[in-house]
Structure formats: structure tokens, C-alpha cells
mmCIF file of C-alpha atoms in Angstrom:
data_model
loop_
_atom_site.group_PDB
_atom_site.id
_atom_site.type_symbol
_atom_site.label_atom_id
_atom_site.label_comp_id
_atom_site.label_asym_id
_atom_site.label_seq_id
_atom_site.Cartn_x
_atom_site.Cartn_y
_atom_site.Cartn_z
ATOM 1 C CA UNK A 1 78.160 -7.931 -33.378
ATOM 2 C CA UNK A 2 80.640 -7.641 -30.120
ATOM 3 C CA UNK A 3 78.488 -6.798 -26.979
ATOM 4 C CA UNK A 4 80.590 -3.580 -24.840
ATOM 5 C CA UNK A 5 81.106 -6.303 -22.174
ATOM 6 C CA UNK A 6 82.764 -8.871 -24.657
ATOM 7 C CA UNK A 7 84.611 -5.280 -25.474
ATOM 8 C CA UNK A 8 85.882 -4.573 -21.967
ATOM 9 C CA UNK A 9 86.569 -8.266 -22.081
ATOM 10 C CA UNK A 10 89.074 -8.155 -24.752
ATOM 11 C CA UNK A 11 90.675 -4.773 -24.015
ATOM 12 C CA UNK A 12 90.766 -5.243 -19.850
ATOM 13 C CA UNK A 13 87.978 -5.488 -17.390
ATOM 14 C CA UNK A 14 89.992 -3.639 -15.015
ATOM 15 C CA UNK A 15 92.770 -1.639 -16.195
ATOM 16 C CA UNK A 16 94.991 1.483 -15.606
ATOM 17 C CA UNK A 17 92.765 4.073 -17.133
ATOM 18 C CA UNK A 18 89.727 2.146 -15.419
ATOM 19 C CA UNK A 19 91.176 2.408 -11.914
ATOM 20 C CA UNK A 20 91.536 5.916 -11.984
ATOM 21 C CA UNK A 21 88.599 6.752 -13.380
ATOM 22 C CA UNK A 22 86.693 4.115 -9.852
ATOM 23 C CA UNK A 23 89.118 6.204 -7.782
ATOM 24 C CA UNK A 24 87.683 9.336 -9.128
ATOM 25 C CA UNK A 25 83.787 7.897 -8.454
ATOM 26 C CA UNK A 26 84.309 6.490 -5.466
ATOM 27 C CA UNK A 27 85.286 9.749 -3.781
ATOM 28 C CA UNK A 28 81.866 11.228 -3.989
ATOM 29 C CA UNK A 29 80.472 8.244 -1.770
ATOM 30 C CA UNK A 30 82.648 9.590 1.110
ATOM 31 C CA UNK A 31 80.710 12.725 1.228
ATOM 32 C CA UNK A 32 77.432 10.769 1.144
ATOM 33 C CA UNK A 33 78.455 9.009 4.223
ATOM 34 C CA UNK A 34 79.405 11.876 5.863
ATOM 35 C CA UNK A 35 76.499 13.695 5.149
ATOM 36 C CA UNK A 36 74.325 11.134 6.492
ATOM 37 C CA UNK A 37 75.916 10.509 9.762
ATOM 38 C CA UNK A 38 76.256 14.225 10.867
ATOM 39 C CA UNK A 39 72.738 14.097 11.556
ATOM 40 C CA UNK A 40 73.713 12.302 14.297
ATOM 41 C CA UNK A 41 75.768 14.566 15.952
ATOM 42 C CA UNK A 42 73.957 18.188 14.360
ATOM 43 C CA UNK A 43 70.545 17.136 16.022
ATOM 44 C CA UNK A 44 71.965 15.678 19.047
ATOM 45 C CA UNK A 45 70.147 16.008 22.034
ATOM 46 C CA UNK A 46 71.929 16.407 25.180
ATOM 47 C CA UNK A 47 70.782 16.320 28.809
ATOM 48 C CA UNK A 48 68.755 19.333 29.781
ATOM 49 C CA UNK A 49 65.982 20.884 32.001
ATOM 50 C CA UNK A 50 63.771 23.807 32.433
ATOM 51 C CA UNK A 51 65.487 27.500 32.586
ATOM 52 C CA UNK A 52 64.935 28.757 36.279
ATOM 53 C CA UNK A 53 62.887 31.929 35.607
ATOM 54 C CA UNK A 54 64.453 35.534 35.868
ATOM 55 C CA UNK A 55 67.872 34.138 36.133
ATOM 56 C CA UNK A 56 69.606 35.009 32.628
ATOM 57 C CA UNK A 57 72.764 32.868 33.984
ATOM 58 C CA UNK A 58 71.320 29.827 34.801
ATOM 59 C CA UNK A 59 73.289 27.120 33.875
ATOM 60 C CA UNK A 60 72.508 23.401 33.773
ATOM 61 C CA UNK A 61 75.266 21.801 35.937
ATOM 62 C CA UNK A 62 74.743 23.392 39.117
ATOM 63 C CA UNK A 63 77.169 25.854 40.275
ATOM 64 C CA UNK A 64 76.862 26.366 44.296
ATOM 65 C CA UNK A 65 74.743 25.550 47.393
ATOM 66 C CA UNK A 66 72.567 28.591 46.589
ATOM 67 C CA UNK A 67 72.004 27.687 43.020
ATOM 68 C CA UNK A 68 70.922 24.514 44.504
ATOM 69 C CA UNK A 69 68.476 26.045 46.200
ATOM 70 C CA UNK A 70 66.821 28.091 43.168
ATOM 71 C CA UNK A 71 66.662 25.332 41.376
ATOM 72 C CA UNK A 72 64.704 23.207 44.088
ATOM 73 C CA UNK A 73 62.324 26.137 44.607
ATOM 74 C CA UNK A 74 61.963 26.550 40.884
ATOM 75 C CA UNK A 75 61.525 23.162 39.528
ATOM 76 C CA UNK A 76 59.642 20.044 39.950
ATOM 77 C CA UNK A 77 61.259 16.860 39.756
ATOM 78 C CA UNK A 78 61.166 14.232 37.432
ATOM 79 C CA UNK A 79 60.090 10.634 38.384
ATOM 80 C CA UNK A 80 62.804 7.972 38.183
ATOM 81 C CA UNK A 81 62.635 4.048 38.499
ATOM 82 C CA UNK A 82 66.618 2.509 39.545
ATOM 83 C CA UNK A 83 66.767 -0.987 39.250
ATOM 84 C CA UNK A 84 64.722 -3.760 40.886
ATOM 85 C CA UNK A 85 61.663 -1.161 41.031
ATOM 86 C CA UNK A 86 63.872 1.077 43.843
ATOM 87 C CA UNK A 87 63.260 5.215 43.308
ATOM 88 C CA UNK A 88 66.626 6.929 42.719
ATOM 89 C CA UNK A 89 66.568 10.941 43.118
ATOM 90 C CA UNK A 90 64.621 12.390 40.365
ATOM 91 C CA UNK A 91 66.413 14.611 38.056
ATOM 92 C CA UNK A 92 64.940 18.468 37.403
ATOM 93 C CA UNK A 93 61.684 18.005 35.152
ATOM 94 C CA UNK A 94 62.586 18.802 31.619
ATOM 95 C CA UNK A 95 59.547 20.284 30.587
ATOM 96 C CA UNK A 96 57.706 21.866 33.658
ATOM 97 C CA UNK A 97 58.271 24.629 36.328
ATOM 98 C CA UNK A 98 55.896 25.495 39.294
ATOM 99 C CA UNK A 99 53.499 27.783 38.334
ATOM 100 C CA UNK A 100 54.222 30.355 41.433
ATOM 101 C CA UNK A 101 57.337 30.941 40.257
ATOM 102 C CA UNK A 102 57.543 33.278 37.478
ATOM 103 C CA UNK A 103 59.492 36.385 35.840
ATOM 104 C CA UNK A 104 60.240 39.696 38.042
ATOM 105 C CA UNK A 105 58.900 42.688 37.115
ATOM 106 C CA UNK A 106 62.243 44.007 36.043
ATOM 107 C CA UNK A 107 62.220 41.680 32.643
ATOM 108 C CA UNK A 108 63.455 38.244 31.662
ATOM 109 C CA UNK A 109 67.016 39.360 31.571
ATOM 110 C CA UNK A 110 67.201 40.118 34.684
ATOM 111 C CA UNK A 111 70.024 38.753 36.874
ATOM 112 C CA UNK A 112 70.778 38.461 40.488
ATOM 113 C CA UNK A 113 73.551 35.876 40.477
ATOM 114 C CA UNK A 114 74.216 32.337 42.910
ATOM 115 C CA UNK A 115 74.938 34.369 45.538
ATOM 116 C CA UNK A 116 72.970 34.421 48.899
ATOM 117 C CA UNK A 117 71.955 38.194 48.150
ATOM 118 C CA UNK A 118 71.252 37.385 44.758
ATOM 119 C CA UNK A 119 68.416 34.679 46.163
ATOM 120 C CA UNK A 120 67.213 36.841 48.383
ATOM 121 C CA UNK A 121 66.830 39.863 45.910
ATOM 122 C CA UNK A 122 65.370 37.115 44.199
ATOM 123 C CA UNK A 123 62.583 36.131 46.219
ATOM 124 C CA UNK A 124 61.945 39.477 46.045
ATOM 125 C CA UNK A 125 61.102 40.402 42.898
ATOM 126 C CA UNK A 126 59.924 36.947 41.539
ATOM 127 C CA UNK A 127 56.584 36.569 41.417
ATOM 128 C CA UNK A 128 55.871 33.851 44.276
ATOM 129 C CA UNK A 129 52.613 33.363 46.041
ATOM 130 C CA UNK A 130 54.172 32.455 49.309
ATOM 131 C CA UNK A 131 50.743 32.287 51.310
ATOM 132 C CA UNK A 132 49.159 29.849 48.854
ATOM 133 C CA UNK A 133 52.593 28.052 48.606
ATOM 134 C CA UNK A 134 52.941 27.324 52.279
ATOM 135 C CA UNK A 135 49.393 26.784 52.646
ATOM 136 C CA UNK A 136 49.584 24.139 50.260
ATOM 137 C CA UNK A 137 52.187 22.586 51.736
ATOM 138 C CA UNK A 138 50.278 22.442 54.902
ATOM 139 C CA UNK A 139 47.618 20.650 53.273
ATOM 140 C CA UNK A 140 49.990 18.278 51.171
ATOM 141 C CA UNK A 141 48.605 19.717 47.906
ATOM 142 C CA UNK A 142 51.465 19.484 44.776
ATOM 143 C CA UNK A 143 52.072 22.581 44.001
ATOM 144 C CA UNK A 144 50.480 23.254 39.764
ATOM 145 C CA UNK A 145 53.004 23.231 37.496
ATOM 146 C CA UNK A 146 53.022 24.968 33.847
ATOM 147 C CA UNK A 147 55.376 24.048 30.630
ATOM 148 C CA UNK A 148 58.507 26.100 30.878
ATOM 149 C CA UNK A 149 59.293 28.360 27.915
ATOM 150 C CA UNK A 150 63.390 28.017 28.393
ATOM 151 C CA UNK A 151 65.825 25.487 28.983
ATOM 152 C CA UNK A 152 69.201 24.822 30.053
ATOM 153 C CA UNK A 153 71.871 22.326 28.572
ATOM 154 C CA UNK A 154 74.652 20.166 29.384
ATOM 155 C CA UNK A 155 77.545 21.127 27.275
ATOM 156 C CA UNK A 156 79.834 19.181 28.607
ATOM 157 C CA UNK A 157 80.061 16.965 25.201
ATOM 158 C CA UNK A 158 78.904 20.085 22.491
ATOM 159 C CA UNK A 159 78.733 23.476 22.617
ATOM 160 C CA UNK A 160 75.836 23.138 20.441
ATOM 161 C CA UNK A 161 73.528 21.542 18.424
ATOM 162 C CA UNK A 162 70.690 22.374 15.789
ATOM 163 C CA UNK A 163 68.630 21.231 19.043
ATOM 164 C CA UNK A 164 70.111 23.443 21.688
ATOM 165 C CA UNK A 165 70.266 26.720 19.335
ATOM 166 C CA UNK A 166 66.412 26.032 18.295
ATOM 167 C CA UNK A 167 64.887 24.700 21.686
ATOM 168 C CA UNK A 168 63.412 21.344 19.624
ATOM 169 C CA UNK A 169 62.862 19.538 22.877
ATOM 170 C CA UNK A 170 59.978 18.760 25.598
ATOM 171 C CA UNK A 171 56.428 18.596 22.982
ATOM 172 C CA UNK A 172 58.668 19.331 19.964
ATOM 173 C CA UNK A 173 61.417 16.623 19.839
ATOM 174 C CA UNK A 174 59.541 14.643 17.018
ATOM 175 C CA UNK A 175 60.563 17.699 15.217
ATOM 176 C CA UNK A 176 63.851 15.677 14.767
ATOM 177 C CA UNK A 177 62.590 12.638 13.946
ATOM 178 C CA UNK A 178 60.486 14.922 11.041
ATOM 179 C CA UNK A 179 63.761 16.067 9.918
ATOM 180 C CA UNK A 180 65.516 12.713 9.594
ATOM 181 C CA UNK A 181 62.236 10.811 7.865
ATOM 182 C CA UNK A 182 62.103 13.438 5.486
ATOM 183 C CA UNK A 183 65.920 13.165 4.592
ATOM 184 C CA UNK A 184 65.514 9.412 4.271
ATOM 185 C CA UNK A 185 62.289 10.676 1.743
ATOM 186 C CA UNK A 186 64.420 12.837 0.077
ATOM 187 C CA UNK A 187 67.102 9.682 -0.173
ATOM 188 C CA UNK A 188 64.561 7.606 -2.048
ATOM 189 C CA UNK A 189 63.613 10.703 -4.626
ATOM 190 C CA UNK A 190 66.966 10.991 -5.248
ATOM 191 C CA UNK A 191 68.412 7.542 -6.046
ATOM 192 C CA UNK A 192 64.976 7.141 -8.194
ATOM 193 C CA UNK A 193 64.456 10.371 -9.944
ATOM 194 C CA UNK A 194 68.565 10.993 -10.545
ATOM 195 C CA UNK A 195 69.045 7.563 -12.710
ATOM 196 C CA UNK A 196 66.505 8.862 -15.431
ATOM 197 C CA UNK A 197 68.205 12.366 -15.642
ATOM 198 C CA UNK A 198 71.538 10.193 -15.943
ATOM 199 C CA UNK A 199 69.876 8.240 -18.485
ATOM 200 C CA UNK A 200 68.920 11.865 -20.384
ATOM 201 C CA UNK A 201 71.503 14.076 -19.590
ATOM 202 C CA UNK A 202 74.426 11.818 -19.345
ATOM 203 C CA UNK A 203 76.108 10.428 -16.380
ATOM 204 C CA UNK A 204 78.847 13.216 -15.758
ATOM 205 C CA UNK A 205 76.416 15.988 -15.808
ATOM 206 C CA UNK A 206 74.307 13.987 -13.400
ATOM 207 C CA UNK A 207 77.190 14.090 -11.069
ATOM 208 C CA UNK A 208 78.276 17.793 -11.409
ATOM 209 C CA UNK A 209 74.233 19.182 -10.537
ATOM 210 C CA UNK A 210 74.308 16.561 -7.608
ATOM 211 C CA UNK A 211 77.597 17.685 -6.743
ATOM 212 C CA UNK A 212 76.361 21.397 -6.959
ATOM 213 C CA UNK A 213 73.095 20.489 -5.180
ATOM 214 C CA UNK A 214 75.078 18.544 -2.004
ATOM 215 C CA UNK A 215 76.821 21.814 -1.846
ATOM 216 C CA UNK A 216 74.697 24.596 -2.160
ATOM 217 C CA UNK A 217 72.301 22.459 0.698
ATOM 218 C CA UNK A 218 74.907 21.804 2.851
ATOM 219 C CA UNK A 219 75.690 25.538 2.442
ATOM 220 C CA UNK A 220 71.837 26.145 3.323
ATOM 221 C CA UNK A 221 71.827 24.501 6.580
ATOM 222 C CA UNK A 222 74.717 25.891 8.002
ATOM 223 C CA UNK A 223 73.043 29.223 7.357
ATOM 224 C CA UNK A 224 69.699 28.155 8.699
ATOM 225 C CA UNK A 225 68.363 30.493 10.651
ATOM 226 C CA UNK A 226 65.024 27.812 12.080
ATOM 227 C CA UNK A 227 64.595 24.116 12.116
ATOM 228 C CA UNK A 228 61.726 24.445 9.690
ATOM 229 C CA UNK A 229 64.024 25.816 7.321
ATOM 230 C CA UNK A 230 66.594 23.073 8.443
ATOM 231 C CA UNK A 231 63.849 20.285 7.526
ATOM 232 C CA UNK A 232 63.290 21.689 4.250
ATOM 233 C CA UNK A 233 67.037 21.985 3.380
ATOM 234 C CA UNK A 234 67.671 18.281 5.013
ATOM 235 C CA UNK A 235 64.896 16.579 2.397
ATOM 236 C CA UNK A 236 66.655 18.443 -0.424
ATOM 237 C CA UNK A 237 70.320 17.046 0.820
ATOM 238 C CA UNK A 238 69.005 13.807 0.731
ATOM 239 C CA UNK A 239 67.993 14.025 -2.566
ATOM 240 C CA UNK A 240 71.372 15.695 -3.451
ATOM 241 C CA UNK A 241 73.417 12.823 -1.089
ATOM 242 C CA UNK A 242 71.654 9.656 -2.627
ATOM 243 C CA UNK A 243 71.631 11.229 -6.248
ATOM 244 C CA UNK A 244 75.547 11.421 -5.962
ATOM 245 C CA UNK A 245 76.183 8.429 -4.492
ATOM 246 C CA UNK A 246 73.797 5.849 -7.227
ATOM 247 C CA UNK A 247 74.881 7.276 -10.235
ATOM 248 C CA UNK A 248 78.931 7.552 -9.143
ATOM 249 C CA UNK A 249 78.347 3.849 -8.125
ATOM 250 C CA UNK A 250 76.556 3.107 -11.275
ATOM 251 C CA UNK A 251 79.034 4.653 -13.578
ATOM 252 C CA UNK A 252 81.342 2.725 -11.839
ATOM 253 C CA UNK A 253 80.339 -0.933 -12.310
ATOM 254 C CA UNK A 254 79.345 0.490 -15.741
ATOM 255 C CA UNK A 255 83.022 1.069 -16.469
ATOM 256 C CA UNK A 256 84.430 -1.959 -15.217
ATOM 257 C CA UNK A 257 84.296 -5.465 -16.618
ATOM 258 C CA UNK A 258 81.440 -8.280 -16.054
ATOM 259 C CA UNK A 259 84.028 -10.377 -13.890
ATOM 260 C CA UNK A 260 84.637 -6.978 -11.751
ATOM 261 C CA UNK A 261 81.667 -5.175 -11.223
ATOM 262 C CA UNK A 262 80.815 -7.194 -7.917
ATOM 263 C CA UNK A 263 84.134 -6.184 -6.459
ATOM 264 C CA UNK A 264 83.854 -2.418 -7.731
ATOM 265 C CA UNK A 265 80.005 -2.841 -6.016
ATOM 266 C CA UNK A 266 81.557 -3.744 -2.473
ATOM 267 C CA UNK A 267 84.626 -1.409 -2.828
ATOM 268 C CA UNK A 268 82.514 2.000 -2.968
ATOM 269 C CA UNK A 269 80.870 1.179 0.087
ATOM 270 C CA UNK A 270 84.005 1.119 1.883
ATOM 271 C CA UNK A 271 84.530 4.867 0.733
ATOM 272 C CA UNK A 272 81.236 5.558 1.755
ATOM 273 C CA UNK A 273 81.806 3.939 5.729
ATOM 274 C CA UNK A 274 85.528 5.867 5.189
ATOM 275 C CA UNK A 275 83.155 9.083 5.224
ATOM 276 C CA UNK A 276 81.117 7.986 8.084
ATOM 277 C CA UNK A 277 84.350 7.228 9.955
ATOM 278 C CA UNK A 278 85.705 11.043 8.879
ATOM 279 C CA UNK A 279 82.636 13.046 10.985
ATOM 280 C CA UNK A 280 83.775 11.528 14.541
ATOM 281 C CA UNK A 281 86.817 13.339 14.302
ATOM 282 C CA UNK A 282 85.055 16.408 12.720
ATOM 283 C CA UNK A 283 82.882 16.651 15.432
ATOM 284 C CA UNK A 284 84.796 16.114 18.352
ATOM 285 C CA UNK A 285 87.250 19.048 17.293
ATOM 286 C CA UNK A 286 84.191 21.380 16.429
ATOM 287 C CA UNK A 287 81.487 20.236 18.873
ATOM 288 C CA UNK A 288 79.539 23.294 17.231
ATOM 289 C CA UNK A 289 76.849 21.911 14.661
ATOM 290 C CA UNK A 290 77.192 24.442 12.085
ATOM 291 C CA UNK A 291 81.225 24.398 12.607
ATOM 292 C CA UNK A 292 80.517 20.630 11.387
ATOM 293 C CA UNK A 293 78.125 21.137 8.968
ATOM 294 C CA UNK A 294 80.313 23.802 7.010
ATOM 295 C CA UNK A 295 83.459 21.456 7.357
ATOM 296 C CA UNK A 296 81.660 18.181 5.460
ATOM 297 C CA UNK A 297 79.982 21.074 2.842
ATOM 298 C CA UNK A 298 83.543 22.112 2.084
ATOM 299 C CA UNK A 299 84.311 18.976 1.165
ATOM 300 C CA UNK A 300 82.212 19.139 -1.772
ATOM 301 C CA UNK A 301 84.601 21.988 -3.549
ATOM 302 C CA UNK A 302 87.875 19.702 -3.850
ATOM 303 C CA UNK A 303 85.463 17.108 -5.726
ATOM 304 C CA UNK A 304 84.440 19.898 -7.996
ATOM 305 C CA UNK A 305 87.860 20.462 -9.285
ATOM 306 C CA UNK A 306 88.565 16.850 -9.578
ATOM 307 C CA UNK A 307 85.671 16.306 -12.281
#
């Protein structure tokens, strides 16, 4: 009895109808790539440091003499090491502010401006222990410090990121590593589990709930309204994104010839660094995480038609 590769042998290992078909399978890896390296930029972490209290426009590249001047006042700075064991100047701790600076009566919203009145209006209402401040001083005692409950960022390269909008910094920036492991746990689930519902359901319909799963999680974590949430909704893309991409690979070397299968192997992982390549340019325009995130899950839709 003729084997199906002896078959594919005979008829063409490669042909017309087959090339199509790869062309069709190999699109799906594209949004796998891309849905793996937006981590990158969605959970980006860019410069920061502590919030200086009561000032509701406090901004994290410094603005004027005076805002100079809070800040200093506010905040501690951070040890820093240059080269050769020489100190450079510190930047603004990230994580701490002194603890005799605090809210004004009037509210955390309150705001005075940069302005020399605004300081001194400032100083007014903050909460500042100037005795025990300038007596410790005089004695060389550090003034305490206490973990600050806001920060600032540096937008100069995004407007924002799953980390700016949900403060996962300071004691809770393993948060993102969390979210990335558990994608990457997800991954393994899904490029398991998904070949033996292939195997059941058939390789097409394996594709279309993969294809329906990338987008309705995708769709998820633009809406996300916590990182929690955004960690849950990450492990289940990476099922959905690793799902997609074995069994569109392995209906394609299926469908091929013996002789081609390791070329049809190698070709689909150019697709998939194509979609890799396809986020810079998404997230440069955007530089707003969930602007990026609902580009690369609209993606998904044109791959619905073409099955």
C-alpha cells in the first residue's frame, strides 16, 4: 500500500495548491511574534521617582529653579557609583520621600504650582516639622524617610505603559516578571495541550478556537482595568499565541512533501520574526500600551476571514 508521503511524492511535494495553502499558515505565526514582543514595550518601565507630595502637577523632568527646589526638600537621593569607584550626583530616590514632608490639609489634589508663591504657600500648608528638621541637621542626623505612595515618569519615549497606568514599580516590579513567566507557562500549555485537540478535533478547527482565543485575550488586556487582571489574561494569550503558532506550523510541514518539510520548518519562522519586526513601528507611532495592544489584537480579524 502507497504511504501519503510516497503520495505527495508522486503528485508534487510542493506545488501550486500547496503554496497557497503554507502562505495561508504561515500568516498566523506573524501574530504570534507580535504578540510576544509587545510585552516588551506594554510593560516597559521607564525612568521615574517618587511624586512630591501635595503637588498634583508634579512632573518628572524638572520644570524651573523652584521646582528644583521642592524636589530637593521633598526627596532623598539615590546612591550612585560612576566609573572607577567615583560618586556621580545621585538621582531622586525612586521609592522613598522624607518622612516630614507630607500632604496639606487641603487634600492630595491640591496644587500650588512652580512658582515662588506657590513654594511658599507650600511650606505652608505641608506638613513639615521644621524644628526637628533643622535640629537634625544640626546634629548631622539623616532625616527618616518612608515609601512614597506616588510616582512620577519620564515620558519622553511613551506616554504610557501597563507599568506607568498601574504604579508596578519600587517593591512591586517582580509583578512584571510574574506576568511574563506566566505567559511563557501559558506558552508551554498551549503548544502541549493544543496538538491533542488538533489530533481530536481536526487541525482547522484547532486554528479557528486559537484564532478566537488570541483575539478575545488580546481584546481582554486592552480592556484591563488592573495588572492582576492583566497577568491572568497574559497566561491565557500565551496559551492562545503558542496554540496558533504549533499547529499552523504543523499543518504545514504536514502538507508539504518529505524533501520540503525542512524548508517549510525554517520559512514560518521568518513570518514569525516578520511579526516581531511589525510592533517597533506599532509602538513608536502609538507609544500608548493599550493603543498597541488593540492594534496587534486587530490583526487577528483579517486572519479570520482568510480561513
Amino acid at each position: 500500500m502507497m504511504k501519503f508521503d510516497d503520495l505527495l511524492v508522486a503528485v508534487g511535494e510542493f506545488g501550486p495548491y500547496q503554496k497557497r495553502v503554507y502562505f495561508l499558515l504561515c500568516l498566523p505565526a506573524i501574530l504570534c511574534g507580535a504578540q510576544v514582543l509587545s510585552a516588551v514595550f506594554i510593560m516597559a518601565i521607564p525612568d521615574y521617582r517618587c511624586k512630591i507630595p501635595a503637588f498634583a502637577n508634579d512632573t518628572f523632568q524638572i520644570q524651573s529653579q523652584t521646582h528644583a527646589d521642592l524636589a530637593n526638600f521633598s526627596l532623598p537621593r539615590a546612591s550612585s557609583t560612576g566609573i572607577g569607584g567615583s560618586t556621580s550626583q545621585p538621582a531622586f530616590s525612586q521609592c522613598l520621600v522624607y518622612t516630614d514632608v507630607s500632604r496639606p490639609a487641603q487634600g492630595e489634589g491640591e496644587d500650588h504650582g512652580f512658582s515662588a508663591e506657590g513654594l511658599a504657600k507650600w511650606r505652608a500648608t505641608a506638613s513639615y516639622n521644621t524644628t526637628t528638621t533643622e535640629t537634625g541637621r544640626k546634629l548631622n542626623r539623616p532625616r527618616e524617610t518612608r515609601q512614597c505612595d506616588a510616582w512620577v515618569y519620564d515620558r519622553s519615549e511613551f506616554d504610557s505603559t501597563a507599568i506607568t497606568e498601574f504604579d508596578v514599580v519600587c517593591e512591586d516590579t517582580i509583578m512584571r516578571s510574574i506576568c511574563n513567566s506566566f505567559m511563557f507557562a501559558g506558552a508551554l500549555v498551549g503548544a502541549v495541550g493544543m496538538g491533542v485537540v488538533a489530533d481530536v478535533c481536526g487541525r482547522k478547527r484547532a486554528i479557528m478556537l486559537s484564532l478566537l482565543a488570541q483575539f478575545l485575550t488580546s481584546l481582554g488586556v486592552f480592556l484591563t482595568p488592573s495588572f492582576p487582571v492583566m497577568i491572568a489574561l497574559k497566561t491565557l494569550s500565551g496559551i492562545a499565541t503558542h496554540s496558533l503558532f504549533s499547529v499552523g506550523a504543523t499543518m504545514g510541514i504536514e502538507l508539504v512533501g518529505p524533501n520540503k518539510r525542512s524548508f517549510t520548518g525554517m520559512v514560518v519562522e521568518f513570518f514569525w520574526a516578520g511579526g516581531i519586526l511589525m510592533v517597533l513601528p506599532i509602538a513608536f507611532v502609538s507609544r500608548n500600551w493599550r493603543y498597541t495592544q488593540m492594534v496587534i489584537c486587530l490583526l487577528t480579524v483579517p486572519l479570520f476571514a482568510l480561513w
